[in-house]
CSV table of C-alpha atoms in Angstrom, one decimal:
chain,number,residue,atom,x,y,z
B,668,MET,CA,5.7,26.0,4.8
B,669,LYS,CA,5.8,27.9,8.1
B,670,PRO,CA,2.7,28.2,10.3
B,671,LYS,CA,2.3,31.8,9.2
B,672,GLU,CA,2.5,30.8,5.6
B,673,PHE,CA,-0.1,28.1,6.2
B,674,PHE,CA,-2.7,30.7,7.2
B,675,GLU,CA,-1.7,32.9,4.3
B,676,TYR,CA,-2.3,29.9,2.0
B,677,MET,CA,-5.7,29.3,3.5
B,678,LYS,CA,-6.7,33.0,3.0
B,679,LYS,CA,-5.4,33.0,-0.5
B,680,ASN,CA,-7.5,30.0,-1.4
B,681,GLY,CA,-10.6,31.3,0.4
B,682,ALA,CA,-10.6,28.3,2.7
B,683,GLU,CA,-12.9,28.4,5.7
B,684,MET,CA,-12.0,25.0,7.1
B,685,MET,CA,-8.9,23.0,7.9
B,686,ASP,CA,-9.3,19.2,7.5
B,687,LEU,CA,-6.9,17.4,9.8
B,688,LYS,CA,-5.9,13.9,8.6
B,689,PHE,CA,-3.8,11.2,10.2
B,690,VAL,CA,-3.2,7.5,9.5
B,691,ASP,CA,-4.1,4.8,12.0
B,692,MET,CA,-2.0,1.7,12.7
B,693,LEU,CA,-3.5,-0.4,9.9
B,694,GLY,CA,-3.2,2.3,7.2
B,695,THR,CA,-6.5,4.1,7.0
B,696,TRP,CA,-6.9,7.9,7.1
B,697,GLN,CA,-9.0,9.4,9.9
B,698,HIS,CA,-10.0,13.1,9.9
B,699,CYS,CA,-11.6,16.0,11.8
B,700,SER,CA,-12.4,19.5,10.4
B,701,PHE,CA,-11.9,22.8,12.2
B,702,PRO,CA,-13.2,26.3,11.2
B,703,ILE,CA,-10.3,28.6,10.5
B,704,ASP,CA,-11.3,31.2,13.1
B,705,THR,CA,-10.8,28.6,15.9
B,706,LEU,CA,-7.1,28.2,15.0
B,707,ASP,CA,-3.9,30.1,15.3
B,708,GLU,CA,-0.2,29.4,14.8
B,709,SER,CA,0.1,27.7,18.2
B,710,VAL,CA,-1.8,24.6,16.8
B,711,PHE,CA,1.4,23.6,15.0
B,712,GLU,CA,3.1,23.3,18.4
B,713,GLU,CA,0.3,22.3,20.8
B,714,GLY,CA,-1.7,20.1,18.5
B,715,LEU,CA,-5.3,19.2,18.6
B,716,GLY,CA,-6.8,16.6,21.0
B,717,PHE,CA,-8.7,13.4,20.1
B,718,ASP,CA,-9.7,10.1,21.6
B,719,GLY,CA,-6.9,7.6,20.9
B,720,SER,CA,-8.9,4.7,22.3
B,721,SER,CA,-11.3,4.9,19.4
B,722,ILE,CA,-8.5,4.4,16.8
B,723,ARG,CA,-7.7,0.8,15.8
B,724,GLY,CA,-4.7,-0.6,17.6
B,725,TRP,CA,-3.9,2.5,19.6
B,726,GLN,CA,-4.6,3.5,23.2
B,727,SER,CA,-6.5,1.9,26.1
B,728,ILE,CA,-9.5,3.9,27.4
B,729,HIS,CA,-7.7,4.9,30.6
B,730,MET,CA,-5.0,6.5,28.5
B,731,SER,CA,-7.1,7.8,25.6
B,732,ASP,CA,-6.1,11.4,25.3
B,733,MET,CA,-3.8,12.0,22.3
B,734,LEU,CA,-2.6,15.0,20.3
B,735,ALA,CA,-2.6,15.4,16.5
B,736,VAL,CA,0.0,18.0,15.4
B,737,PRO,CA,-0.5,19.2,11.8
B,738,ASP,CA,2.5,19.3,9.5
B,739,PRO,CA,2.2,22.5,7.5
B,740,ASP,CA,4.4,21.2,4.7
B,741,THR,CA,1.6,18.8,3.8
B,742,ALA,CA,-1.0,21.5,3.2
B,743,CYS,CA,-3.1,21.4,0.0
B,744,MET,CA,-6.6,22.1,-1.1
B,745,ASP,CA,-8.9,19.1,-0.5
B,746,PRO,CA,-10.7,18.4,-3.8
B,747,PHE,CA,-13.8,16.7,-2.3
B,748,PHE,CA,-15.5,19.2,0.0
B,749,ALA,CA,-18.2,21.6,-1.1
B,750,LYS,CA,-16.6,24.5,0.8
B,751,PRO,CA,-13.0,25.4,0.2
B,752,THR,CA,-11.0,23.3,2.7
B,753,VAL,CA,-7.3,23.0,3.3
B,754,SER,CA,-6.2,19.5,4.1
B,755,VAL,CA,-3.1,18.9,6.3
B,756,ILE,CA,-1.6,15.6,7.6
B,757,ALA,CA,-0.8,15.3,11.3
B,758,ASP,CA,1.8,13.5,13.4
B,759,ILE,CA,0.7,12.0,16.7
B,760,VAL,CA,2.1,13.1,20.1
B,761,ASP,CA,1.6,11.9,23.7
B,762,PRO,CA,0.0,14.9,25.6
B,763,VAL,CA,1.8,14.1,28.8
B,764,THR,CA,5.4,13.2,27.7
B,765,ARG,CA,5.1,15.3,24.4
B,766,GLU,CA,7.0,12.4,22.8
B,767,LYS,CA,6.1,11.2,19.3
B,768,TYR,CA,3.7,8.3,19.5
B,769,SER,CA,5.4,4.9,18.9
B,770,ARG,CA,2.4,3.5,17.1
B,771,ASP,CA,2.0,6.4,14.7
B,772,PRO,CA,3.0,5.0,11.3
B,773,ARG,CA,4.2,8.4,10.1
B,774,ASN,CA,6.6,8.5,13.0
B,775,VAL,CA,8.0,5.2,12.0
B,776,ALA,CA,8.6,6.5,8.4
B,777,LYS,CA,10.4,9.6,9.8
B,778,LYS,CA,12.6,7.5,12.1
B,779,ALA,CA,13.5,5.2,9.2
B,780,GLU,CA,14.7,8.2,7.1
B,781,THR,CA,16.7,9.5,10.1
B,782,TYR,CA,18.3,6.0,10.6
B,783,LEU,CA,19.2,5.9,7.0
B,784,LYS,CA,21.1,9.2,7.2
B,785,LYS,CA,22.9,8.2,10.5
B,786,SER,CA,24.0,4.9,8.9
B,787,GLY,CA,26.2,6.7,6.5
B,788,VAL,CA,25.1,4.3,3.7
B,789,ALA,CA,22.9,6.8,1.9
B,790,ASP,CA,20.9,10.0,2.6
B,791,MET,CA,17.9,9.3,0.5
B,792,ALA,CA,15.6,6.3,-0.1
B,793,TYR,CA,13.3,6.6,-3.1
B,794,PHE,CA,10.1,4.6,-3.5
B,795,GLY,CA,7.9,4.3,-6.5
B,796,PRO,CA,4.9,2.0,-5.9
B,797,GLU,CA,2.5,0.9,-8.6
B,798,LEU,CA,-1.0,0.7,-7.1
B,799,GLU,CA,-3.5,-1.6,-8.8
B,800,PHE,CA,-7.2,-1.4,-7.9
B,801,PHE,CA,-10.6,-2.4,-9.1
B,802,ILE,CA,-13.5,-0.1,-10.2
B,803,PHE,CA,-16.8,-1.9,-9.5
B,804,ASP,CA,-20.4,-0.8,-10.0
B,805,GLU,CA,-21.7,-2.6,-7.0
B,806,VAL,CA,-20.5,-4.6,-4.0
B,807,ARG,CA,-22.6,-6.4,-1.4
B,808,PHE,CA,-21.5,-8.6,1.5
B,809,GLU,CA,-22.8,-9.9,4.8
B,810,GLN,CA,-21.6,-12.3,7.5
B,811,ASN,CA,-23.7,-13.3,10.5
B,812,GLN,CA,-24.7,-16.5,12.3
B,813,HIS,CA,-26.7,-17.9,9.5
B,814,LYS,CA,-25.5,-16.2,6.3
B,815,GLY,CA,-22.2,-15.4,4.7
B,816,TYR,CA,-21.7,-14.1,1.1
B,817,TYR,CA,-20.3,-11.4,-1.1
B,818,GLU,CA,-21.3,-10.2,-4.5
B,819,ILE,CA,-19.6,-7.8,-6.8
B,820,ASP,CA,-20.6,-6.5,-10.2
B,821,SER,CA,-19.0,-4.4,-13.0
B,822,VAL,CA,-20.3,-3.3,-16.4
B,823,GLU,CA,-16.9,-4.5,-17.6
B,824,GLY,CA,-17.1,-7.9,-16.0
B,825,ALA,CA,-16.6,-10.8,-18.4
B,826,TRP,CA,-19.4,-12.6,-16.7
B,827,ASN,CA,-21.8,-9.9,-18.1
B,828,SER,CA,-21.2,-10.7,-21.7
B,829,ALA,CA,-24.7,-12.2,-22.1
B,830,ARG,CA,-26.5,-9.8,-19.8
B,831,PHE,CA,-29.5,-7.8,-21.1
B,832,GLU,CA,-28.2,-4.2,-21.2
B,833,GLU,CA,-30.4,-2.5,-23.8
B,834,PRO,CA,-28.2,-3.0,-25.7
B,835,ASN,CA,-25.2,-5.1,-24.5
B,836,LEU,CA,-22.4,-4.0,-26.9
B,837,GLY,CA,-20.0,-6.8,-25.9
B,838,TYR,CA,-17.0,-4.7,-24.9
B,839,LYS,CA,-16.0,-6.6,-21.8
B,840,PRO,CA,-12.3,-7.4,-21.1
B,841,SER,CA,-12.0,-11.2,-20.8
B,842,PHE,CA,-10.6,-12.9,-17.7
B,843,LYS,CA,-6.9,-12.1,-17.7
B,844,GLY,CA,-7.4,-10.1,-20.9
B,845,GLY,CA,-7.6,-6.5,-19.6
B,846,TYR,CA,-4.0,-5.4,-20.1
B,847,PHE,CA,-3.7,-2.2,-22.1
B,848,PRO,CA,-6.9,-2.4,-24.3
B,849,VAL,CA,-8.0,0.8,-26.0
B,850,SER,CA,-11.6,2.1,-25.8
B,851,PRO,CA,-14.3,1.1,-26.1
B,852,THR,CA,-13.1,-2.1,-24.3
B,853,ASP,CA,-11.3,0.1,-21.8
B,854,THR,CA,-14.4,2.0,-20.5
B,855,TYR,CA,-12.6,3.7,-17.6
B,856,HIS,CA,-10.0,5.8,-19.4
B,857,ASP,CA,-11.8,9.1,-18.7
B,858,LEU,CA,-12.5,8.1,-15.1
B,859,ARG,CA,-8.9,7.3,-14.4
B,860,GLY,CA,-8.0,10.6,-16.2
B,861,GLU,CA,-10.1,12.5,-13.7
B,862,MET,CA,-8.4,10.7,-10.9
B,863,VAL,CA,-5.0,11.7,-12.3
B,864,CYS,CA,-6.1,15.4,-12.6
B,865,GLU,CA,-7.1,15.4,-9.0
B,866,MET,CA,-3.8,13.8,-8.0
B,867,ARG,CA,-1.9,16.5,-9.9
B,868,LYS,CA,-3.9,19.2,-8.0
B,869,VAL,CA,-2.5,18.0,-4.7
B,870,GLY,CA,1.0,17.9,-5.9
B,871,ILE,CA,1.4,14.2,-7.1
B,872,GLU,CA,3.5,13.7,-10.2
B,873,VAL,CA,1.7,10.9,-12.2
B,874,GLU,CA,3.7,9.0,-14.7
B,875,ALA,CA,1.0,6.9,-16.3
B,876,HIS,CA,-2.4,5.3,-16.0
B,877,HIS,CA,-3.9,2.3,-17.8
B,878,HIS,CA,-6.2,-0.7,-17.6
B,879,GLU,CA,-4.7,-3.7,-15.8
B,880,VAL,CA,-4.9,-7.5,-16.6
B,881,ALA,CA,-8.1,-8.5,-14.9
B,882,THR,CA,-11.6,-8.1,-16.1
B,883,ALA,CA,-14.1,-5.9,-14.3
B,884,GLY,CA,-12.3,-2.5,-14.3
B,885,GLN,CA,-8.9,-3.4,-12.9
B,886,SER,CA,-6.7,-0.3,-13.2
B,887,GLU,CA,-3.3,1.2,-12.3
B,888,ILE,CA,-2.1,4.7,-11.7
B,889,ASP,CA,1.7,5.1,-11.3
B,890,MET,CA,3.4,8.0,-9.4
B,891,LYS,CA,6.9,9.3,-10.0
B,892,PHE,CA,9.3,8.1,-7.3
B,893,LYS,CA,9.7,10.2,-4.2
B,894,PRO,CA,11.4,10.0,-0.8
B,895,LEU,CA,10.0,7.5,1.7
B,896,LEU,CA,7.8,9.8,3.8
B,897,ARG,CA,6.5,11.9,1.0
B,898,MET,CA,5.6,8.8,-1.1
B,899,ALA,CA,3.8,7.3,1.8
B,900,ASP,CA,1.8,10.5,2.2
B,901,GLN,CA,1.1,10.3,-1.6
B,902,VAL,CA,-0.1,6.7,-1.4
B,903,MET,CA,-2.8,7.9,1.1
B,904,TRP,CA,-3.8,10.7,-1.2
B,905,HIS,CA,-3.8,8.2,-4.2
B,906,LYS,CA,-6.3,5.9,-2.5
B,907,TYR,CA,-8.4,8.7,-1.1
B,908,ILE,CA,-8.7,10.3,-4.6
B,909,CYS,CA,-9.5,7.1,-6.5
B,910,LYS,CA,-12.3,6.2,-4.1
B,911,ASN,CA,-13.8,9.7,-4.0
B,912,VAL,CA,-13.7,10.3,-7.8
B,913,ALA,CA,-15.3,6.9,-8.3
B,914,LYS,CA,-18.0,7.7,-5.9
B,915,ARG,CA,-18.7,11.0,-7.8
B,916,HIS,CA,-19.7,8.7,-10.7
B,917,GLY,CA,-21.6,6.1,-8.8
B,918,LYS,CA,-18.7,3.7,-8.8
B,919,THR,CA,-16.8,2.1,-6.0
B,920,VAL,CA,-13.0,1.4,-5.8
B,921,THR,CA,-11.3,-1.3,-3.8
B,922,PHE,CA,-7.6,-1.9,-3.1
B,923,MET,CA,-8.4,-5.3,-1.8
B,924,PRO,CA,-5.7,-7.6,-3.3
B,925,LYS,CA,-7.9,-10.5,-4.5
B,926,PRO,CA,-11.6,-9.7,-4.9
B,927,ILE,CA,-12.2,-11.8,-8.0
B,928,PHE,CA,-11.8,-15.6,-8.1
B,929,GLN,CA,-9.7,-17.0,-11.0
B,930,ASP,CA,-8.4,-13.7,-12.2
B,931,ASN,CA,-5.4,-11.5,-11.4
B,932,GLY,CA,-5.3,-9.8,-8.1
B,933,SER,CA,-4.1,-6.3,-7.3
B,934,GLY,CA,-0.5,-5.8,-6.4
B,935,MET,CA,1.7,-2.8,-5.4
B,936,HIS,CA,5.0,-3.5,-7.2
B,937,THR,CA,7.4,-1.2,-5.3
B,938,HIS,CA,10.4,0.3,-6.9
B,939,PHE,CA,13.2,1.2,-4.5
B,940,SER,CA,16.7,2.8,-4.7
B,941,LEU,CA,19.2,4.5,-2.5
B,942,TRP,CA,21.1,7.7,-3.2
B,943,LYS,CA,23.8,9.7,-1.5
B,944,ASN,CA,24.9,13.3,-2.2
B,945,GLY,CA,22.6,13.4,-5.2
B,946,LYS,CA,24.1,10.3,-6.8
B,947,PRO,CA,22.5,6.9,-7.3
B,948,LEU,CA,24.1,4.0,-5.4
B,949,PHE,CA,22.4,1.0,-7.1
B,950,ALA,CA,24.2,1.3,-10.5
B,951,GLY,CA,27.4,-0.8,-11.0
B,952,SER,CA,29.0,-3.6,-13.0
B,953,GLY,CA,27.4,-6.6,-11.3
B,954,TYR,CA,24.4,-8.7,-12.3
B,955,ALA,CA,21.8,-6.6,-14.3
B,956,GLY,CA,24.0,-3.5,-14.0
B,957,LEU,CA,23.8,-3.5,-10.2
B,958,SER,CA,26.4,-2.4,-7.7
B,959,ASP,CA,27.5,-4.6,-4.8
B,960,LEU,CA,25.6,-2.4,-2.5
B,961,ALA,CA,22.4,-3.0,-4.4
B,962,LEU,CA,22.9,-6.7,-4.5
B,963,HIS,CA,23.5,-6.8,-0.7
B,964,ALA,CA,20.3,-4.7,-0.3
B,965,ILE,CA,18.4,-7.3,-2.4
B,966,GLY,CA,19.9,-10.0,-0.1
B,967,GLY,CA,18.5,-8.3,2.9
B,968,ILE,CA,15.0,-7.9,1.4
B,969,LEU,CA,14.9,-11.5,0.3
B,970,LYS,CA,16.2,-12.8,3.7
B,971,HIS,CA,13.6,-10.8,5.6
B,972,ALA,CA,10.8,-11.0,3.1
B,973,PRO,CA,8.5,-13.2,5.2
B,974,ALA,CA,8.6,-10.7,8.0
B,975,ILE,CA,8.3,-7.7,5.7
B,976,LEU,CA,5.1,-9.3,4.2
B,977,ALA,CA,3.4,-9.1,7.6
B,978,PHE,CA,3.3,-5.4,6.7
B,979,ALA,CA,3.5,-5.4,2.9
B,980,ALA,CA,0.8,-8.1,2.4
B,981,PRO,CA,-1.1,-7.6,5.7
B,982,THR,CA,-4.5,-9.2,5.1
B,983,THR,CA,-5.8,-12.8,4.9
B,984,ASN,CA,-7.0,-11.9,1.4
B,985,SER,CA,-3.4,-11.0,0.4
B,986,TYR,CA,-2.6,-14.7,0.4
B,987,ARG,CA,-5.4,-15.4,-2.1
B,988,ARG,CA,-3.1,-13.4,-4.5
B,989,LEU,CA,0.3,-14.9,-3.3
B,990,VAL,CA,-0.5,-18.4,-4.5
B,991,PRO,CA,2.1,-20.7,-6.2
B,992,GLY,CA,1.5,-21.3,-9.9
B,993,PHE,CA,-0.4,-18.0,-10.6
B,994,GLU,CA,0.5,-14.5,-11.5
B,995,ALA,CA,1.9,-13.2,-8.2
B,996,PRO,CA,5.6,-13.8,-7.4
B,997,VAL,CA,6.0,-16.3,-4.6
B,998,ASN,CA,9.6,-17.3,-5.3
B,999,LEU,CA,12.0,-15.3,-3.2
B,1000,CYS,CA,14.7,-14.7,-5.8
B,1001,MET,CA,15.9,-11.9,-8.1
B,1002,SER,CA,15.8,-11.6,-11.8
B,1003,ALA,CA,16.4,-9.1,-14.6
B,1004,ARG,CA,13.2,-8.5,-16.5
B,1005,ASN,CA,11.4,-11.6,-15.1
B,1006,ARG,CA,8.1,-10.6,-13.6
B,1007,SER,CA,7.7,-14.0,-11.9
B,1008,ALA,CA,10.5,-13.3,-9.4
B,1009,ALA,CA,9.9,-11.5,-6.1
B,1010,ILE,CA,12.5,-8.9,-7.0
B,1011,ARG,CA,12.8,-7.7,-10.6
B,1012,ILE,CA,15.5,-5.4,-11.9
B,1013,PRO,CA,13.9,-3.2,-14.6
B,1014,MET,CA,16.0,-3.0,-17.7
B,1015,TYR,CA,14.3,-0.2,-19.5
B,1016,SER,CA,17.2,2.3,-19.3
B,1017,LYS,CA,21.0,2.3,-19.1
B,1018,ASN,CA,20.9,5.6,-17.2
B,1019,PRO,CA,22.5,5.0,-13.7
B,1020,LYS,CA,19.7,7.2,-12.2
B,1021,ALA,CA,17.1,4.7,-13.3
B,1022,LYS,CA,18.8,1.7,-11.7
B,1023,ARG,CA,16.5,0.3,-9.1
B,1024,LEU,CA,14.9,-2.9,-7.8
B,1025,GLU,CA,11.3,-3.7,-7.9
B,1026,PHE,CA,9.8,-5.7,-5.0
B,1027,ARG,CA,6.7,-7.3,-6.4
B,1028,CYS,CA,5.2,-9.0,-3.4
B,1029,PRO,CA,3.5,-6.1,-1.6
B,1030,ASP,CA,-0.2,-5.2,-2.2
B,1031,PRO,CA,-2.1,-1.9,-1.9
B,1032,SER,CA,-4.0,-3.0,1.2
B,1033,CYS,CA,-0.8,-2.3,3.2
B,1034,ASN,CA,0.1,0.7,5.4
B,1035,PRO,CA,2.7,2.4,3.1
B,1036,TYR,CA,4.5,4.0,6.0
B,1037,LEU,CA,5.3,0.7,7.7
B,1038,THR,CA,5.8,-1.2,4.4
B,1039,PHE,CA,8.4,1.3,3.0
B,1040,ALA,CA,10.2,1.5,6.4
B,1041,ALA,CA,10.4,-2.3,6.6
B,1042,ILE,CA,11.8,-2.6,3.1
B,1043,LEU,CA,14.4,0.0,3.9
B,1044,MET,CA,15.4,-1.6,7.1
B,1045,ALA,CA,15.8,-5.0,5.5
B,1046,ALA,CA,17.9,-3.4,2.7
B,1047,LEU,CA,20.2,-1.7,5.2
B,1048,ASP,CA,20.6,-5.0,7.2
B,1049,GLY,CA,21.6,-6.7,3.9
B,1050,ILE,CA,24.1,-3.9,3.2
B,1051,GLU,CA,25.5,-4.0,6.7
B,1052,ASN,CA,26.0,-7.7,6.7
B,1053,LYS,CA,26.9,-8.0,3.0
B,1054,LEU,CA,24.1,-10.6,2.5
B,1055,ASP,CA,24.2,-12.6,-0.7
B,1056,PRO,CA,21.0,-12.4,-2.8
B,1057,GLY,CA,21.6,-15.8,-4.3
B,1058,LYS,CA,21.7,-16.8,-7.9
B,1059,PRO,CA,19.3,-15.0,-10.2
B,1060,LEU,CA,16.5,-16.9,-11.7
B,1061,ASP,CA,16.2,-15.9,-15.4
B,1062,ARG,CA,14.1,-18.8,-16.6
B,1063,ASP,CA,10.3,-18.8,-16.9
B,1064,ILE,CA,9.4,-20.0,-13.4
B,1065,TYR,CA,6.1,-21.4,-14.6
B,1066,GLU,CA,7.8,-23.8,-16.9
B,1067,MET,CA,10.0,-25.2,-14.1
B,1068,ASP,CA,9.0,-28.3,-12.2
B,1069,THR,CA,8.8,-28.9,-8.4
B,1070,GLU,CA,12.3,-30.4,-8.3
B,1071,GLU,CA,13.9,-27.5,-10.0
B,1072,LEU,CA,12.2,-25.0,-7.6
B,1073,LYS,CA,12.7,-27.0,-4.4
B,1074,ASP,CA,15.7,-24.9,-3.2
B,1075,VAL,CA,14.1,-21.5,-4.0
B,1076,PRO,CA,12.6,-20.0,-0.8
B,1077,LYS,CA,8.9,-19.1,-1.0
B,1078,THR,CA,6.8,-16.3,0.4
B,1079,PRO,CA,4.5,-17.2,3.4
B,1080,GLY,CA,1.4,-19.2,2.4
B,1081,SER,CA,-0.8,-17.3,4.8
B,1082,LEU,CA,-1.0,-14.2,6.9
B,1083,GLU,CA,-0.5,-16.4,9.9
B,1084,GLU,CA,2.8,-17.6,8.5
B,1085,ALA,CA,3.9,-14.0,7.9
B,1086,ILE,CA,3.0,-12.9,11.4
B,1087,ASP,CA,4.9,-15.9,12.8
B,1088,ALA,CA,7.9,-14.8,10.7
B,1089,LEU,CA,7.6,-11.3,12.0
B,1090,GLU,CA,7.6,-12.5,15.6
B,1091,LYS,CA,10.8,-14.5,15.1
B,1092,ASP,CA,12.5,-12.0,12.8
B,1093,ARG,CA,12.1,-8.5,14.1
B,1094,ASP,CA,15.5,-7.3,15.3
B,1095,PHE,CA,16.4,-5.7,12.0
B,1096,LEU,CA,13.2,-3.5,12.2
B,1097,ALA,CA,14.1,-2.4,15.8
B,1098,LYS,CA,17.5,-1.0,14.9
B,1099,GLY,CA,17.8,2.6,15.8
B,1100,GLY,CA,14.4,2.4,17.5
B,1101,VAL,CA,12.7,2.7,14.1
B,1102,PHE,CA,10.0,0.1,14.9
B,1103,SER,CA,9.4,0.0,18.6
B,1104,GLN,CA,8.7,-3.3,20.3
B,1105,ASP,CA,5.4,-1.8,21.4
B,1106,LEU,CA,4.3,-1.3,17.8
B,1107,LEU,CA,5.5,-4.7,16.8
B,1108,ASP,CA,3.7,-6.4,19.6
B,1109,ALA,CA,0.5,-4.4,18.9
B,1110,TRP,CA,0.6,-5.3,15.2
B,1111,ILE,CA,1.1,-9.0,15.9
B,1112,SER,CA,-1.7,-9.0,18.5
B,1113,TRP,CA,-4.1,-7.2,16.3
B,1114,LYS,CA,-3.6,-9.4,13.3
B,1115,ARG,CA,-3.9,-12.6,15.4
B,1116,GLU,CA,-6.9,-11.6,17.5
B,1117,LYS,CA,-8.9,-9.2,15.3
B,1118,GLU,CA,-8.3,-10.9,11.9
B,1119,LEU,CA,-6.9,-14.4,12.0
B,1120,ASP,CA,-9.0,-15.6,14.9
B,1121,GLU,CA,-12.1,-13.9,13.4
B,1122,ILE,CA,-11.7,-15.5,10.0
B,1123,ARG,CA,-10.9,-18.9,11.6
B,1124,GLN,CA,-14.2,-19.0,13.4
B,1125,ARG,CA,-16.4,-18.4,10.4
B,1126,PRO,CA,-17.5,-21.1,7.9
B,1127,HIS,CA,-16.6,-20.3,4.3
B,1128,PRO,CA,-19.3,-20.6,1.6
B,1129,TYR,CA,-17.3,-23.1,-0.4
B,1130,GLU,CA,-17.2,-25.4,2.6
B,1131,PHE,CA,-20.9,-26.0,2.1
B,1132,HIS,CA,-20.1,-27.2,-1.5
B,1133,LEU,CA,-17.4,-29.5,-0.2
B,1134,TYR,CA,-18.8,-30.9,3.0
B,1135,TYR,CA,-22.6,-30.3,3.4
B,1136,ASP,CA,-23.6,-33.7,2.2
B,1137,ASN,CA,-20.7,-35.7,3.8
């Protein structure tokens, strides 16, 4: 869409406002709205100013001025404003140098796509993430000098099977019993359907939606695979839509990976493939019908997985999900069909166009632009260096003992370990200037100072159970 077409689109839809959205370093949308009569086509060149020092992980106050330059190709009608409003996603530019901002995640995604084409390996990287999330009726939490707690509730929660509900009809998915039930046990079919309809309005192709394994409204909505940048934009819309549709109905949605103790967490299983000249590159005659190129790509992802997870599982809560012996894949190996391996090769179809890998460690708290770019860069490093993915693990991992698994590498056990891994293993990300050293340093510093140190200083409620009377 050209700038002139953008204004024609606004007029056609009766829009009086443009809502400008951009993503901060950690993966949250920020926005500001502008009346249409304050704008002209020059905004797509000159951009709109804002305070970069007020955005997490970005500018110091003495260098706070930044520009947000809207991308007209992202224009669509925002479904959540009372007045007709066109939403557009922006790229961030330095107002002095006019260079694209190194800490803008969308810029990183664009550079990754450019690097892929320059490599000659492929010209298209497709991503298909499966976002899981919880729909709750209420959440309360507080942390101060003398109090620390959280409390969540859901009409679907298994813990409410005996609650007085005038009447309680008993349709509550059990712990780990929420996968694919029909109504009335699945009480959120219509709510998810409304989310899907809103996604389709903004151009997202949805493949399926369903209840997920956990109790208390865990759900999943899957999008059809798209190129890296476009899919990262769609992930932002996915989360925005789910949260706002839920709020319409007095519900709340969280993409936090592990909000419920002793039940499944929310992952973001990420399907990935490379194509060139319209042809898939991952189909071949090797293990699970993979090409050598695909196997080398897997080798790269497995080698760099600890560093990737600093972006793909970026919260301290992520490692409440990535725990050995439970549902999340912590063994860095590949397998056909086996969902307990970090990389699964789906075997649903023999069509070469369907051949892909599924990286199962990421979760939906991540910044999709940085996560997808990191996965791509690791795969390209594996292809360039012909990295061996190792032997596949086609057994039930949960039936194997410690001795049998001792030689299988594991995911980091904490965010701190993942950040340490990123600090040591970052060169593959910096190739072609895709991830700048400035961004990597800023990410590491933020995670250590603003998250790890803050969590480390606070007593945990369970510590009172363990130690109060010692």
